[in-house]
Amino acid sequence: MSVSAPSLPAFDPLDPLGVGAQLDDEERLIRDTVRQYVHEKFLPVVAEHFEAGTFPVEIAADLGRLGLLGMHLHGYGCAGASATAYGITCMELEAGDSGLRSFCSVQGSLAMYAIHRWGSEEQKERWLPRMAAGEAIGCFGLTEPDAGSNPAGMRTRARRDGDEWVLDGAKMWITNGSVADVAVVWARTDEGKVNGFLVERDTPGFSAPRMEHKLSLRASVTSELVLDGVRVGENARLPEATSLRGPLSCLNEARYGIVWGAAGAARACYAAALDYARTREQFGKPIASYQLTQAKLAEMAVKVGQSYLLALHLGRLKDAGTLRQEQVSFGKYHNVSAALEVARSARTVLGANGVTLEYPVLRHANNLESVLTYEGTHEMHTLILGEAITGIAAFTA
Ligand code: TGC
Ligand code: FAD
């Protein structure tokens, strides 16, 4: 008696390892919903915003309605989704544009997470439901002109004055800064502790001028935060955060989202290159028929597949509560540099069309230069991994 072999799923060039089959029904539903939103509402306007250097901040309400803002947080109007579902969302958003994923990362993983993890009950009730709904926007001020990779070197000061705190200093490169209703500002107190403060947009002494002329992440608002004798009450201080662990724990959340997001940007570039290669003819044949093009596509497929697999693995670890910060660094290290390589190679497949905004690849490649730098530069994640591997910290010479 002959036993027929089980039929194999079809090979999907955009998911060459069949990672999508590992998702459950709910995860697939989230993926398809976010993908559809990005295709229908965001992609038609992204080139215009990229060119103008703006972000369509009005879509915050849509993102809130879809339950995507702070979606992995529980309670206070947040969706309470799994870490994997949050990651899948980041992947689909960044397949649209890194600026879109950044908007959600900063809102959910940095500003909302900071309040959720380190805030008082009153602060959570006041801010989280409105932020989850997209009615209030948050930003996260850690980096300063002279303290980027080394936030311990921050100069922003918080001085106690009776019942109040007085904040003085400057933050730089702050995503959503000029459009934020509330800024999570990290400052050092007179006792040398790092504390977080919720500074509302119209507080006297506070301003958030836009930083112009970026060549990367153009469809995203980036700002300075100026704190000139800003007075806030004790109820504006995040009571549970008293060291650098406060802001660094938030970075861990956002870095996790970037692991997935970068896989999405890579997929989008590879998809554009594959589509172009199949239809563009030179020397009488589609350029996909030439071995040099196939080598590029195969290399992209391998990187896209590896990145998706790695992201899902880290997602499952995070949902199991066993994900370590070094493993998040592993993910950011691999997936962001892989995405950049895919984007640059995809750009060459498109020839001159690759340098236009009609196709997404150079927009993604340019964005990924910022992604390589923010949330810990590639070098910082190299050193974090180096320390985990050797037991020796090499951050200072
Ligand atoms: P270190 O002594 O290692 O740690 C101080 C305290 O923090 C804890 N910690 C972490 N906790 C959670 N997650 C992590 N990833 C953590 N890393 C460290 C640590 O356990 C310790 O806790 P405790 O309780 O003992 O006080 O601190 P260090 O000053 O030596 O830091 C080392 C280093 C280089 C790893 C750290 O400074 C670093 O990660 N630098 C990179 C800075 C960075 O990533 N900045 C990002 C700014 S935000 C941003 O870019 C937003 S982009 C917008 C977007 O996402 O779209
Ligand atoms: P530096 O720290 O000065 O580093 C310069 C170079 O030196 C890098 O290559 C770095 O890897 C290398 N280097 C530094 N130290 C070492 C070392 N010990 N060993 C080896 N090499 C080293 N920050 C926020 O707080 N909030 C935000 O919302 C935010 N959004 C951003 C949005 C954009 C578009 C960008 C570009 C940045 C954003 N950032 C934000 C800032 C970002 O986190 C920092 O740019 C990043 O941490 C690096 O800091 P830096 O630019 O000061 O570079």
PDB file of N, CA, C and O and ligand atoms in Angstrom, residues 140 142-143 148-149 173-175 217 370 373-375 377 379-380 383 395, ligand 2:
ATOM      1  N   PHE A 140      10.147  61.069  25.014  1.00  0.00           N
ATOM      2  CA  PHE A 140      11.052  60.481  26.008  1.00  0.00           C
ATOM      3  C   PHE A 140      12.403  61.166  25.880  1.00  0.00           C
ATOM      4  O   PHE A 140      13.101  60.989  24.863  1.00  0.00           O
ATOM      5  N   LEU A 142      15.986  61.460  26.969  1.00  0.00           N
ATOM      6  CA  LEU A 142      17.163  60.946  27.670  1.00  0.00           C
ATOM      7  C   LEU A 142      18.436  61.563  27.075  1.00  0.00           C
ATOM      8  O   LEU A 142      19.266  62.113  27.807  1.00  0.00           O
ATOM      9  N   THR A 143      18.567  61.516  25.754  1.00  0.00           N
ATOM     10  CA  THR A 143      19.800  61.977  25.095  1.00  0.00           C
ATOM     11  C   THR A 143      19.987  63.485  25.244  1.00  0.00           C
ATOM     12  O   THR A 143      19.029  64.248  25.190  1.00  0.00           O
ATOM     13  N   GLY A 148      25.077  60.939  24.798  1.00  0.00           N
ATOM     14  CA  GLY A 148      24.280  60.095  23.914  1.00  0.00           C
ATOM     15  C   GLY A 148      24.431  58.641  24.323  1.00  0.00           C
ATOM     16  O   GLY A 148      23.619  58.105  25.083  1.00  0.00           O
ATOM     17  N   SER A 149      25.507  58.010  23.862  1.00  0.00           N
ATOM     18  CA  SER A 149      25.739  56.604  24.229  1.00  0.00           C
ATOM     19  C   SER A 149      25.926  56.430  25.722  1.00  0.00           C
ATOM     20  O   SER A 149      25.677  55.354  26.269  1.00  0.00           O
ATOM     21  N   TRP A 173      17.566  65.416  19.963  1.00  0.00           N
ATOM     22  CA  TRP A 173      17.177  64.259  19.155  1.00  0.00           C
ATOM     23  C   TRP A 173      15.953  63.555  19.716  1.00  0.00           C
ATOM     24  O   TRP A 173      15.918  62.334  19.764  1.00  0.00           O
ATOM     25  N   ILE A 174      14.974  64.324  20.160  1.00  0.00           N
ATOM     26  CA  ILE A 174      13.840  63.691  20.837  1.00  0.00           C
ATOM     27  C   ILE A 174      12.661  63.507  19.877  1.00  0.00           C
ATOM     28  O   ILE A 174      12.033  64.480  19.438  1.00  0.00           O
ATOM     29  N   THR A 175      12.374  62.243  19.562  1.00  0.00           N
ATOM     30  CA  THR A 175      11.262  61.906  18.664  1.00  0.00           C
ATOM     31  C   THR A 175       9.940  62.347  19.287  1.00  0.00           C
ATOM     32  O   THR A 175       9.715  62.136  20.492  1.00  0.00           O
ATOM     33  N   LEU A 217      14.988  59.342   8.561  1.00  0.00           N
ATOM     34  CA  LEU A 217      13.781  59.380   9.383  1.00  0.00           C
ATOM     35  C   LEU A 217      13.061  60.722   9.203  1.00  0.00           C
ATOM     36  O   LEU A 217      12.694  61.390  10.163  1.00  0.00           O
ATOM     37  N   SER A 370      19.299  55.995  10.925  1.00  0.00           N
ATOM     38  CA  SER A 370      18.923  56.461  12.274  1.00  0.00           C
ATOM     39  C   SER A 370      18.681  55.276  13.207  1.00  0.00           C
ATOM     40  O   SER A 370      19.069  55.295  14.376  1.00  0.00           O
ATOM     41  N   THR A 373      21.568  53.947  14.779  1.00  0.00           N
ATOM     42  CA  THR A 373      22.176  54.823  15.793  1.00  0.00           C
ATOM     43  C   THR A 373      21.327  54.942  17.051  1.00  0.00           C
ATOM     44  O   THR A 373      21.867  54.935  18.167  1.00  0.00           O
ATOM     45  N   TYR A 374      20.001  55.065  16.875  1.00  0.00           N
ATOM     46  CA  TYR A 374      19.225  55.308  18.105  1.00  0.00           C
ATOM     47  C   TYR A 374      18.946  54.013  18.858  1.00  0.00           C
ATOM     48  O   TYR A 374      19.222  52.923  18.365  1.00  0.00           O
ATOM     49  N   GLU A 375      18.459  54.193  20.069  1.00  0.00           N
ATOM     50  CA  GLU A 375      18.196  53.038  20.950  1.00  0.00           C
ATOM     51  C   GLU A 375      19.458  52.215  21.178  1.00  0.00           C
ATOM     52  O   GLU A 375      19.408  50.989  21.275  1.00  0.00           O
ATOM     53  N   THR A 377      23.652  52.630  19.817  1.00  0.00           N
ATOM     54  CA  THR A 377      24.289  52.483  18.496  1.00  0.00           C
ATOM     55  C   THR A 377      24.708  51.020  18.295  1.00  0.00           C
ATOM     56  O   THR A 377      24.797  50.233  19.239  1.00  0.00           O
ATOM     57  N   GLU A 379      27.540  50.011  17.808  1.00  0.00           N
ATOM     58  CA  GLU A 379      28.754  49.776  18.609  1.00  0.00           C
ATOM     59  C   GLU A 379      28.388  49.477  20.066  1.00  0.00           C
ATOM     60  O   GLU A 379      29.003  48.608  20.704  1.00  0.00           O
ATOM     61  N   MET A 380      27.389  50.185  20.590  1.00  0.00           N
ATOM     62  CA  MET A 380      26.989  49.931  21.992  1.00  0.00           C
ATOM     63  C   MET A 380      26.463  48.497  22.146  1.00  0.00           C
ATOM     64  O   MET A 380      26.775  47.809  23.117  1.00  0.00           O
ATOM     65  N   LEU A 383      29.252  46.143  22.232  1.00  0.00           N
ATOM     66  CA  LEU A 383      29.928  46.116  23.539  1.00  0.00           C
ATOM     67  C   LEU A 383      29.081  45.422  24.605  1.00  0.00           C
ATOM     68  O   LEU A 383      29.624  44.763  25.500  1.00  0.00           O
ATOM     69  N   PHE A 395      33.281  49.467  27.843  1.00  0.00           N
ATOM     70  CA  PHE A 395      32.693  50.747  27.463  1.00  0.00           C
ATOM     71  C   PHE A 395      33.670  51.902  27.652  1.00  0.00           C
ATOM     72  O   PHE A 395      33.556  52.939  27.012  1.00  0.00           O
TER      73      PHE A 395
HETATM   74  P1  FAD B   2      27.712  59.360  20.497  1.00  0.00           P
HETATM   75  O1  FAD B   2      27.355  58.671  21.753  1.00  0.00           O
HETATM   76  O2  FAD B   2      28.465  60.631  20.582  1.00  0.00           O
HETATM   77  O3  FAD B   2      28.518  58.340  19.587  1.00  0.00           O
HETATM   78  C1  FAD B   2      29.247  58.731  18.401  1.00  0.00           C
HETATM   79  C2  FAD B   2      29.966  57.491  17.889  1.00  0.00           C
HETATM   80  O4  FAD B   2      30.921  57.037  18.869  1.00  0.00           O
HETATM   81  C3  FAD B   2      29.031  56.298  17.630  1.00  0.00           C
HETATM   82  O5  FAD B   2      29.477  55.567  16.537  1.00  0.00           O
HETATM   83  C4  FAD B   2      29.181  55.481  18.889  1.00  0.00           C
HETATM   84  O6  FAD B   2      28.861  54.117  18.704  1.00  0.00           O
HETATM   85  C5  FAD B   2      30.674  55.679  19.185  1.00  0.00           C
HETATM   86  N1  FAD B   2      30.997  55.433  20.580  1.00  0.00           N
HETATM   87  C6  FAD B   2      30.542  56.102  21.670  1.00  0.00           C
HETATM   88  N2  FAD B   2      31.048  55.568  22.796  1.00  0.00           N
HETATM   89  C7  FAD B   2      31.820  54.534  22.397  1.00  0.00           C
HETATM   90  C8  FAD B   2      32.601  53.549  23.099  1.00  0.00           C
HETATM   91  N3  FAD B   2      32.664  53.515  24.420  1.00  0.00           N
HETATM   92  N4  FAD B   2      33.257  52.628  22.377  1.00  0.00           N
HETATM   93  C9  FAD B   2      33.167  52.614  21.015  1.00  0.00           C
HETATM   94  N5  FAD B   2      32.448  53.501  20.306  1.00  0.00           N
HETATM   95  C10 FAD B   2      31.781  54.448  20.997  1.00  0.00           C
HETATM   96  N6  FAD B   2      17.167  59.964  22.155  1.00  0.00           N
HETATM   97  C11 FAD B   2      16.218  60.082  23.115  1.00  0.00           C
HETATM   98  O7  FAD B   2      16.519  60.175  24.293  1.00  0.00           O
HETATM   99  N7  FAD B   2      14.896  60.085  22.785  1.00  0.00           N
HETATM  100  C12 FAD B   2      14.476  60.003  21.497  1.00  0.00           C
HETATM  101  O8  FAD B   2      13.252  59.995  21.249  1.00  0.00           O
HETATM  102  C13 FAD B   2      15.453  59.900  20.460  1.00  0.00           C
HETATM  103  N8  FAD B   2      15.069  59.868  19.149  1.00  0.00           N
HETATM  104  C14 FAD B   2      16.038  59.909  18.175  1.00  0.00           C
HETATM  105  C15 FAD B   2      15.650  60.038  16.831  1.00  0.00           C
HETATM  106  C16 FAD B   2      16.621  60.130  15.839  1.00  0.00           C
HETATM  107  C17 FAD B   2      16.200  60.332  14.407  1.00  0.00           C
HETATM  108  C18 FAD B   2      17.990  60.013  16.161  1.00  0.00           C
HETATM  109  C19 FAD B   2      19.036  60.042  15.086  1.00  0.00           C
HETATM  110  C20 FAD B   2      18.365  59.884  17.479  1.00  0.00           C
HETATM  111  C21 FAD B   2      17.409  59.838  18.499  1.00  0.00           C
HETATM  112  N9  FAD B   2      17.778  59.785  19.856  1.00  0.00           N
HETATM  113  C22 FAD B   2      16.821  59.872  20.845  1.00  0.00           C
HETATM  114  C23 FAD B   2      19.188  59.872  20.228  1.00  0.00           C
HETATM  115  C24 FAD B   2      19.948  58.546  20.101  1.00  0.00           C
HETATM  116  O9  FAD B   2      19.581  57.657  21.101  1.00  0.00           O
HETATM  117  C25 FAD B   2      21.449  58.883  20.167  1.00  0.00           C
HETATM  118  O10 FAD B   2      21.774  59.552  18.968  1.00  0.00           O
HETATM  119  C26 FAD B   2      22.309  57.653  20.351  1.00  0.00           C
HETATM  120  O11 FAD B   2      22.129  57.100  21.636  1.00  0.00           O
HETATM  121  C27 FAD B   2      23.809  57.956  20.129  1.00  0.00           C
HETATM  122  O12 FAD B   2      24.212  59.093  20.799  1.00  0.00           O
HETATM  123  P2  FAD B   2      25.045  60.252  20.033  1.00  0.00           P
HETATM  124  O13 FAD B   2      24.312  60.567  18.783  1.00  0.00           O
HETATM  125  O14 FAD B   2      25.294  61.334  21.006  1.00  0.00           O
HETATM  126  O15 FAD B   2      26.398  59.577  19.596  1.00  0.00           O
END
